[in-house]
Short mmCIF file of C-alpha atoms in Angstrom, two decimals:
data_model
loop_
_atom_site.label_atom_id
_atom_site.label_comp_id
_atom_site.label_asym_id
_atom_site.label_seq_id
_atom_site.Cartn_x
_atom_site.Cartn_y
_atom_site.Cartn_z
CA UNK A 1 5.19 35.49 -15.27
CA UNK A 2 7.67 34.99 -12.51
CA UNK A 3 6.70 38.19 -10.35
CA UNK A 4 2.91 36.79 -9.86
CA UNK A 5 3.79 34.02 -8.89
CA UNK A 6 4.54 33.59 -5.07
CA UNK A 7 6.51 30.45 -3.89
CA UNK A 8 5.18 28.66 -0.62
CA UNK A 9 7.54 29.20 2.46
CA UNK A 10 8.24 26.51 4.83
CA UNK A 11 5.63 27.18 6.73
CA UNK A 12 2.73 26.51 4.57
CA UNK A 13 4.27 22.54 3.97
CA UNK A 14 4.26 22.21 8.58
CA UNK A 15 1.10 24.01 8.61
CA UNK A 16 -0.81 21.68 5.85
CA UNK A 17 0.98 18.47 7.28
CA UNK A 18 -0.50 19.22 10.83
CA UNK A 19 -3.63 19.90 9.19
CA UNK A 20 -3.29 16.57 7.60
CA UNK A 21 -2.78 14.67 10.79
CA UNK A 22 -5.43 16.17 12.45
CA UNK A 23 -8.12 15.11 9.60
CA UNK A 24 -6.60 11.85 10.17
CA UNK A 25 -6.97 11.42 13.58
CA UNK A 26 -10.54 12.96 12.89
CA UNK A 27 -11.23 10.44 10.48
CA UNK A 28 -9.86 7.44 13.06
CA UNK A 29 -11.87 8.44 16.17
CA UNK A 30 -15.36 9.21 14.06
CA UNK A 31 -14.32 5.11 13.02
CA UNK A 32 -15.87 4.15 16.75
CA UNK A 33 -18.64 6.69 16.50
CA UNK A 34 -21.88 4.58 14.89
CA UNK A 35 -22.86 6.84 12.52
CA UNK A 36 -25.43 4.55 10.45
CA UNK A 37 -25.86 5.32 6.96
CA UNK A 38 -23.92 8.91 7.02
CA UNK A 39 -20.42 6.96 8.15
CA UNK A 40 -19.25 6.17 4.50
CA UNK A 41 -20.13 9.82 3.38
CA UNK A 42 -18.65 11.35 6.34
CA UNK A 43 -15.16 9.81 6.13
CA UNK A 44 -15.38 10.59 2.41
CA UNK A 45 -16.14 14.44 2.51
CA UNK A 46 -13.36 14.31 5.22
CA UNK A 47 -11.00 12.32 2.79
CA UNK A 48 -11.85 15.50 -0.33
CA UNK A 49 -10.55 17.90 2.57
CA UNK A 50 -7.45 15.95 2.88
CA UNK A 51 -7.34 15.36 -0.53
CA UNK A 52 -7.65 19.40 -1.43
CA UNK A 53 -4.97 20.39 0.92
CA UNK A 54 -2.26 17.97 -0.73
CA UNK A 55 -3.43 19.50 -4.04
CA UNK A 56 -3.49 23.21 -2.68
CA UNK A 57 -0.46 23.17 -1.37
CA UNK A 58 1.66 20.13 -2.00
CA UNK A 59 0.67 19.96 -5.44
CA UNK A 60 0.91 24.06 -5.56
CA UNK A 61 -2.21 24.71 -7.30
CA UNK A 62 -2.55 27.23 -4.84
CA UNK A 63 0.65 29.03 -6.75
CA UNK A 64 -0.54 28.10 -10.52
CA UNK A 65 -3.05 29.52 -13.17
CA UNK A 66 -6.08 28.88 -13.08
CA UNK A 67 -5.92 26.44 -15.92
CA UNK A 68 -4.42 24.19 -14.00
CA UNK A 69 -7.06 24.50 -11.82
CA UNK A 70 -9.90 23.57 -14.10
CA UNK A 71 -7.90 20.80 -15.02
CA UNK A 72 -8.43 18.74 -11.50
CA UNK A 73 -11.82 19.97 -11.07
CA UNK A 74 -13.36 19.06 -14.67
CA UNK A 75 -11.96 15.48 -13.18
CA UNK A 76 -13.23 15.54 -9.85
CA UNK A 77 -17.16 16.93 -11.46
CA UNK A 78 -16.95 14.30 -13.87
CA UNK A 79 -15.74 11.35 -11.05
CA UNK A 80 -18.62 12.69 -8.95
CA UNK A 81 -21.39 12.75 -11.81
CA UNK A 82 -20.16 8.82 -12.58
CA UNK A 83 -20.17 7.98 -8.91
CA UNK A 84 -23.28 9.68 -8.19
CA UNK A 85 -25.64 8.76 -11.10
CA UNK A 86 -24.14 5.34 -10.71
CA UNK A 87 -25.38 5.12 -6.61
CA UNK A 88 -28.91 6.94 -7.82
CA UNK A 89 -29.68 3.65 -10.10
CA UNK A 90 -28.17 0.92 -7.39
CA UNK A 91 -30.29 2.91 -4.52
CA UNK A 92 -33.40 2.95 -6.31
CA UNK A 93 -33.60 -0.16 -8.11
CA UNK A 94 -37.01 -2.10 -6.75
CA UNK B 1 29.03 24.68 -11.07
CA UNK B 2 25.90 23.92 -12.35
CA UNK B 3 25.38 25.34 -16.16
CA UNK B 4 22.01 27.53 -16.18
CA UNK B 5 19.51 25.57 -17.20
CA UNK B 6 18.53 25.60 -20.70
CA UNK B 7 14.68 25.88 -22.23
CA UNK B 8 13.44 23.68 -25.01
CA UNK B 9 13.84 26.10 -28.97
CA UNK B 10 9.66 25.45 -28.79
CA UNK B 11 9.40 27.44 -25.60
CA UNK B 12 9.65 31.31 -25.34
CA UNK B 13 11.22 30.42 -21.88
CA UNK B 14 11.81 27.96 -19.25
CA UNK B 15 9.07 29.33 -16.95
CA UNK B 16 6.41 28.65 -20.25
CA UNK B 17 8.19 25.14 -20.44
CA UNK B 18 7.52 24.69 -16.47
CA UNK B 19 3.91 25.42 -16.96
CA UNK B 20 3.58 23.06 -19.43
CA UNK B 21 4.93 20.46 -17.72
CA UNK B 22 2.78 21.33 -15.18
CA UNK B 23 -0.23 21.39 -17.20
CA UNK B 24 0.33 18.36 -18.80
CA UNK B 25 0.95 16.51 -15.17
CA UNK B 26 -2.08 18.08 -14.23
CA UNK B 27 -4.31 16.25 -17.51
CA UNK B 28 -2.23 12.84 -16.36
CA UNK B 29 -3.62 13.22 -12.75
CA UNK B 30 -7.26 14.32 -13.74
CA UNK B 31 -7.17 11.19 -15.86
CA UNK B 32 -5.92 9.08 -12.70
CA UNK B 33 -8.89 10.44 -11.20
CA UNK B 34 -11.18 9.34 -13.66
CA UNK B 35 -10.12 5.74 -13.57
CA UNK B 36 -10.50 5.32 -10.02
CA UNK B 37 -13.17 7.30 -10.04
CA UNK B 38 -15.04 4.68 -11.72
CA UNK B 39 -13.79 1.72 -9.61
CA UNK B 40 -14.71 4.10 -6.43
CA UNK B 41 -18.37 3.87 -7.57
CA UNK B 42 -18.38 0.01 -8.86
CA UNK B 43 -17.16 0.08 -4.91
CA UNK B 44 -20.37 2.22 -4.06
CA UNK B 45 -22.76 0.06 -5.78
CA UNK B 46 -21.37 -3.05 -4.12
CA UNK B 47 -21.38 -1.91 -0.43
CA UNK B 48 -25.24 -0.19 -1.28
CA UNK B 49 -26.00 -4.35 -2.70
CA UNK B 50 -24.28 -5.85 0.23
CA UNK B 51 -23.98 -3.27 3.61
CA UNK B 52 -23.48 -5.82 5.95
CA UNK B 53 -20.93 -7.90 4.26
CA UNK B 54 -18.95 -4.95 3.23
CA UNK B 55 -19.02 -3.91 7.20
CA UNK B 56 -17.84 -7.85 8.09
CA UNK B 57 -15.29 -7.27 5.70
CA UNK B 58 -13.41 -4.01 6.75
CA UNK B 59 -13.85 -5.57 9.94
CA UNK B 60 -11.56 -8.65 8.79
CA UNK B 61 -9.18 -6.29 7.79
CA UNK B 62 -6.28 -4.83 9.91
CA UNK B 63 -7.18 -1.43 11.12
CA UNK B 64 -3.52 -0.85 12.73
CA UNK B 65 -1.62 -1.69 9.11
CA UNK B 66 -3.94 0.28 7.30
CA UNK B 67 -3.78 3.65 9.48
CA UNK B 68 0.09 2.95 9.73
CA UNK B 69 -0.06 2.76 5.94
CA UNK B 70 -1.78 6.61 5.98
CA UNK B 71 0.13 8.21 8.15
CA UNK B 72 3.05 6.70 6.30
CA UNK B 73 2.12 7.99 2.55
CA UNK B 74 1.09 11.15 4.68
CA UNK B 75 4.94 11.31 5.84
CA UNK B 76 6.57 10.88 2.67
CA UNK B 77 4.06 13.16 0.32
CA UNK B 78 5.66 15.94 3.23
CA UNK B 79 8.95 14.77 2.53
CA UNK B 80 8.75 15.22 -0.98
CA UNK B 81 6.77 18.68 -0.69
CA UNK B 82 9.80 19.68 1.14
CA UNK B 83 12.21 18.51 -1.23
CA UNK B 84 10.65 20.51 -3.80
CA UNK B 85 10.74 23.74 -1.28
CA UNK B 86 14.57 22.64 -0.66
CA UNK B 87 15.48 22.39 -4.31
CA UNK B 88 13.73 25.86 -5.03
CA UNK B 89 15.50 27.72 -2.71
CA UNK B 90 19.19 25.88 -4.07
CA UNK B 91 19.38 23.35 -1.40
CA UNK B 92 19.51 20.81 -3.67
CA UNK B 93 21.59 18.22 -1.60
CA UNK B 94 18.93 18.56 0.80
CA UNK B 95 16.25 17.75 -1.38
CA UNK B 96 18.18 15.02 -2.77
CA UNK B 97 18.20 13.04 0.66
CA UNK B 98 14.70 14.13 1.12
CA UNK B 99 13.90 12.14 -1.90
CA UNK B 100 15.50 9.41 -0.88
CA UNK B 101 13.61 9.63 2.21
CA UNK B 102 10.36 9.95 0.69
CA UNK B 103 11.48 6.22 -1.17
CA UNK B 104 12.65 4.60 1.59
CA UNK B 105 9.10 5.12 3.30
CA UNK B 106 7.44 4.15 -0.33
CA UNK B 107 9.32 0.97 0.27
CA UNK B 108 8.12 0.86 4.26
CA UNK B 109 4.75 1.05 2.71
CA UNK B 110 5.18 -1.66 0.05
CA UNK B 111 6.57 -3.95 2.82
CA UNK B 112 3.47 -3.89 4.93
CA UNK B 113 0.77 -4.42 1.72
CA UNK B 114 2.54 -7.01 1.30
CA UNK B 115 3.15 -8.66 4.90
CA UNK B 116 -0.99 -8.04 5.19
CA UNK B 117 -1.71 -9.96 1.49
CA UNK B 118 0.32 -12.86 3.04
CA UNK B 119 -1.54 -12.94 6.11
CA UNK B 120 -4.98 -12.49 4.15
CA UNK B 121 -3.63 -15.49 2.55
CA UNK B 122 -3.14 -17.77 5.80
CA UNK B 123 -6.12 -16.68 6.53
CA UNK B 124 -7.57 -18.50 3.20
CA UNK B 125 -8.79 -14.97 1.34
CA UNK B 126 -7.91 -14.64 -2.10
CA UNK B 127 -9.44 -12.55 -5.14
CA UNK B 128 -12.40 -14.03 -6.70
CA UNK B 129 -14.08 -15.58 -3.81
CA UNK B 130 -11.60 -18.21 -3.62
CA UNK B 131 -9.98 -19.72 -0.36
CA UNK B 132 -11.68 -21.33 2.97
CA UNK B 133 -12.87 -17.48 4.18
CA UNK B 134 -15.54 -17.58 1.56
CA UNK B 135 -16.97 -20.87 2.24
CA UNK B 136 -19.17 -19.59 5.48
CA UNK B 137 -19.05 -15.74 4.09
CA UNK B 138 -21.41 -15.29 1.32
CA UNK B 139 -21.18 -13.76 -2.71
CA UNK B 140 -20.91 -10.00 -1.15
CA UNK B 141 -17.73 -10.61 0.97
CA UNK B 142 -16.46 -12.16 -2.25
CA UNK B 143 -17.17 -8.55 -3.92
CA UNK B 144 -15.58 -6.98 -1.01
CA UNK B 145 -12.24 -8.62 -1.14
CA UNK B 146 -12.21 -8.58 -4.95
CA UNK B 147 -12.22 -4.94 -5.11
CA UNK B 148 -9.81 -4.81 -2.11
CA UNK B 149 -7.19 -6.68 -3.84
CA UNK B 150 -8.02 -4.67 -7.32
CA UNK B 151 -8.17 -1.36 -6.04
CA UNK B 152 -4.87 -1.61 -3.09
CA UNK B 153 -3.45 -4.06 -5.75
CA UNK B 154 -3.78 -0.99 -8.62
CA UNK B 155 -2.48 1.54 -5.59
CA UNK B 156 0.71 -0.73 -4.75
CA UNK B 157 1.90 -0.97 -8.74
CA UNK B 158 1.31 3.53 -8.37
CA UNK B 159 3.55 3.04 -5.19
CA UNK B 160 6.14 0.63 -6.82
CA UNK B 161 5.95 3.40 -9.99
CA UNK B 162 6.29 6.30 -7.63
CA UNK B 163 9.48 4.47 -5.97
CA UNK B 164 11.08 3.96 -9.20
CA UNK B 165 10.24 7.43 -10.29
CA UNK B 166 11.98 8.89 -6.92
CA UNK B 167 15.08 6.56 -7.46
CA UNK B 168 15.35 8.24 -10.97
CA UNK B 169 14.61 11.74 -9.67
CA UNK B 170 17.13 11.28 -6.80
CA UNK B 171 19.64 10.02 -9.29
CA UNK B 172 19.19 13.11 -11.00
CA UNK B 173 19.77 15.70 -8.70
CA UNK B 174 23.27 13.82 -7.34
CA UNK B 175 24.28 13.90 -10.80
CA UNK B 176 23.59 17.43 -11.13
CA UNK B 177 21.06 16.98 -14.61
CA UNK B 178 18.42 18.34 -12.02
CA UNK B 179 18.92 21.16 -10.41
CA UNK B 180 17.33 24.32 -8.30
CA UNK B 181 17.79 26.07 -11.49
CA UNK B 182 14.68 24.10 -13.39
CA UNK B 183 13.11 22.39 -10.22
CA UNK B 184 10.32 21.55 -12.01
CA UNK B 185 11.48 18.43 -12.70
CA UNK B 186 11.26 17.48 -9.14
CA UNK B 187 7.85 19.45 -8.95
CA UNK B 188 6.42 17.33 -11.24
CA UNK B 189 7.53 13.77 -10.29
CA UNK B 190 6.68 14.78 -6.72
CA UNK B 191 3.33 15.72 -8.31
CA UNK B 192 2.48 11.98 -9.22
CA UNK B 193 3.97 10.73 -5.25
CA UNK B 194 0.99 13.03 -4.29
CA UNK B 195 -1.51 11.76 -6.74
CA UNK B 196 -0.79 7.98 -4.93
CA UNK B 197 -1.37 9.41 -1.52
CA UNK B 198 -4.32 11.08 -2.56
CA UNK B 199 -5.79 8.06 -3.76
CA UNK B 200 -4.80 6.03 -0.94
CA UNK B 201 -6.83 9.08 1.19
CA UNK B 202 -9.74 7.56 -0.20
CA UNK B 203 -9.00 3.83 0.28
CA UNK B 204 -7.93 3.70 3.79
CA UNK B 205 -11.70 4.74 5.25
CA UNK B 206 -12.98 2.26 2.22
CA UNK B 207 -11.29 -0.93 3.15
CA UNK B 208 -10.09 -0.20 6.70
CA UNK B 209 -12.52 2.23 8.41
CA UNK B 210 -16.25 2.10 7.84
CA UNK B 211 -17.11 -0.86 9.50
CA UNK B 212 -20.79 -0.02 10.35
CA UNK B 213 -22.09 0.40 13.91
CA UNK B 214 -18.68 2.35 15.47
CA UNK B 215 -17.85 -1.32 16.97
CA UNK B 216 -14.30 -2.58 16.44
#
């Protein structure tokens, strides 16, 4: 089991912490853009990206089976059913 | 010299016993995700009830503490990353000082939550609606700053968790019953330091960034 797996160098932790920073700063500067309705969306979608790139590579699952994988994603489909079905009803409510 | 590490008699070997551990961090943090998953759309409903006094109140909030805050947990989920990367490849007083790092900025963090509570305190907000802010700001600033001090409130007990967890962990390695022979124990508690900043990922545009019309 050892031999498939490859270990992140080094490089991958800098490369995904710049990344990080940059979303951020993204993230900070679209705060003064007026975006309307899409700004709560935007800086969330922006936030998953972040949020996928601590998990991919801080969190390894980049290195781990993919049982692991399906782990974190039944959560996040679930989260996004609850959040979503729960906006549909508050959106459309008369 | 440290003895090689030993597996558990249940496990074939230690790398089945690391994927395990693993796996079963992995069902902790999906349910994590769940249960602020379901505050994150009692959030959504609010702000779609009451836009505008969810925009007034991210605007009462302190845009500099919170984005410190981020780049802060940013900082230390690196510094524990690299701990883990240290204590893989046998640097393991290395990663021991990194984990320290990684609590001393959990503790940075903890210090400003709660230096911004006081001030949202002299400035008469508490949970529930209650204090002088609320008597000219209406029912859905109340909702606002309820689920501010719920959700960051929830976040901070992760943080003071995660900062007990990384005192432990640190503890650990110095003592030599964790070491870059089974690194997974690092791997893991590091895993739950990354499920806080993760989470805070989500509340810093919530609480300290969408504040409607790009004005500050």
């Amino acid at each position: 089991m050892n031999d498939e797996q490859t270990e992140l160098g080094l490089g991958a932790y800098v490369a995904a912490f710049l990344a990080l920073l940059a979303l951020t700063g993204v993230t900070f500067g679209l705060s003064f853009v007026p975006l309307g309705a899409l700004e709560l969306p935007v800086a969330i979608a922006i936030a998953l990206a972040k949020a996928s790139l601590v998990a991919l590579y801080f969190m390894h699952l980049v290195e781990q089976p993919p049982s692991h994988r399906i782990a974190a994603l039944t959560a996040l489909a679930l989260a996004a059913i609850l959040i979503v079905l729960a906006a549909a009803d508050v959106l459309t409510r008369a | 010299m440290a003895e090689l590490a030993r597996h558990e008699e249940h496990f074939e070997s230690l790398e089945r016993q690391a994927q395990a551990a693993r796996l079963g961090m992995w069902i902790f943090v999906a349910s994590e995700v769940l249960f602020f998953g379901a505050l994150f759309a009692l959030y959504g409903a609010y702000r779609a009830v009451w836009p505008e006094a969810f925009h007034a109140g991210v605007r009462a909030n302190a845009l500099v503490l919170g984005t410190t805050n981020t780049v802060l947990l940013l900082g230390s989920s690196f510094l524990v990353a690299l701990a883990v990367e240290r204590l893989r490849r046998h640097h393991d007083r290395a990663a021991k000082w990194l984990v320290v790092g990684t609590l001393v900025v959990g503790i940075a963090f903890l210090s400003i939550k709660g230096w911004e509570y006081s001030r949202h305190f002299e400035h008469g907000i508490f949970p529930g609606g209650r204090g002088r802010h609320f008597e000219q700001a209406g029912p859905g600033q109340a909702a606002f700053f309820t689920l501010y001090y719920l959700l960051t409130g929830l976040h901070a007990l992760h943080v003071g968790v995660g900062v007990g967890v990384m005192a432990v962990l640190a503890r650990r390695i110095h003592v030599r019953t964790l070491t870059s022979t089974a690194p997974h124990g690092l791997e893991v508690g590091a895993m739950y330091w990354h499920l806080v900043d993760i989470i805070w990922l989500f509340l810093w545009p919530m609480f300290y960034l969408t504040r409607g019309g790009g004005g500050s």
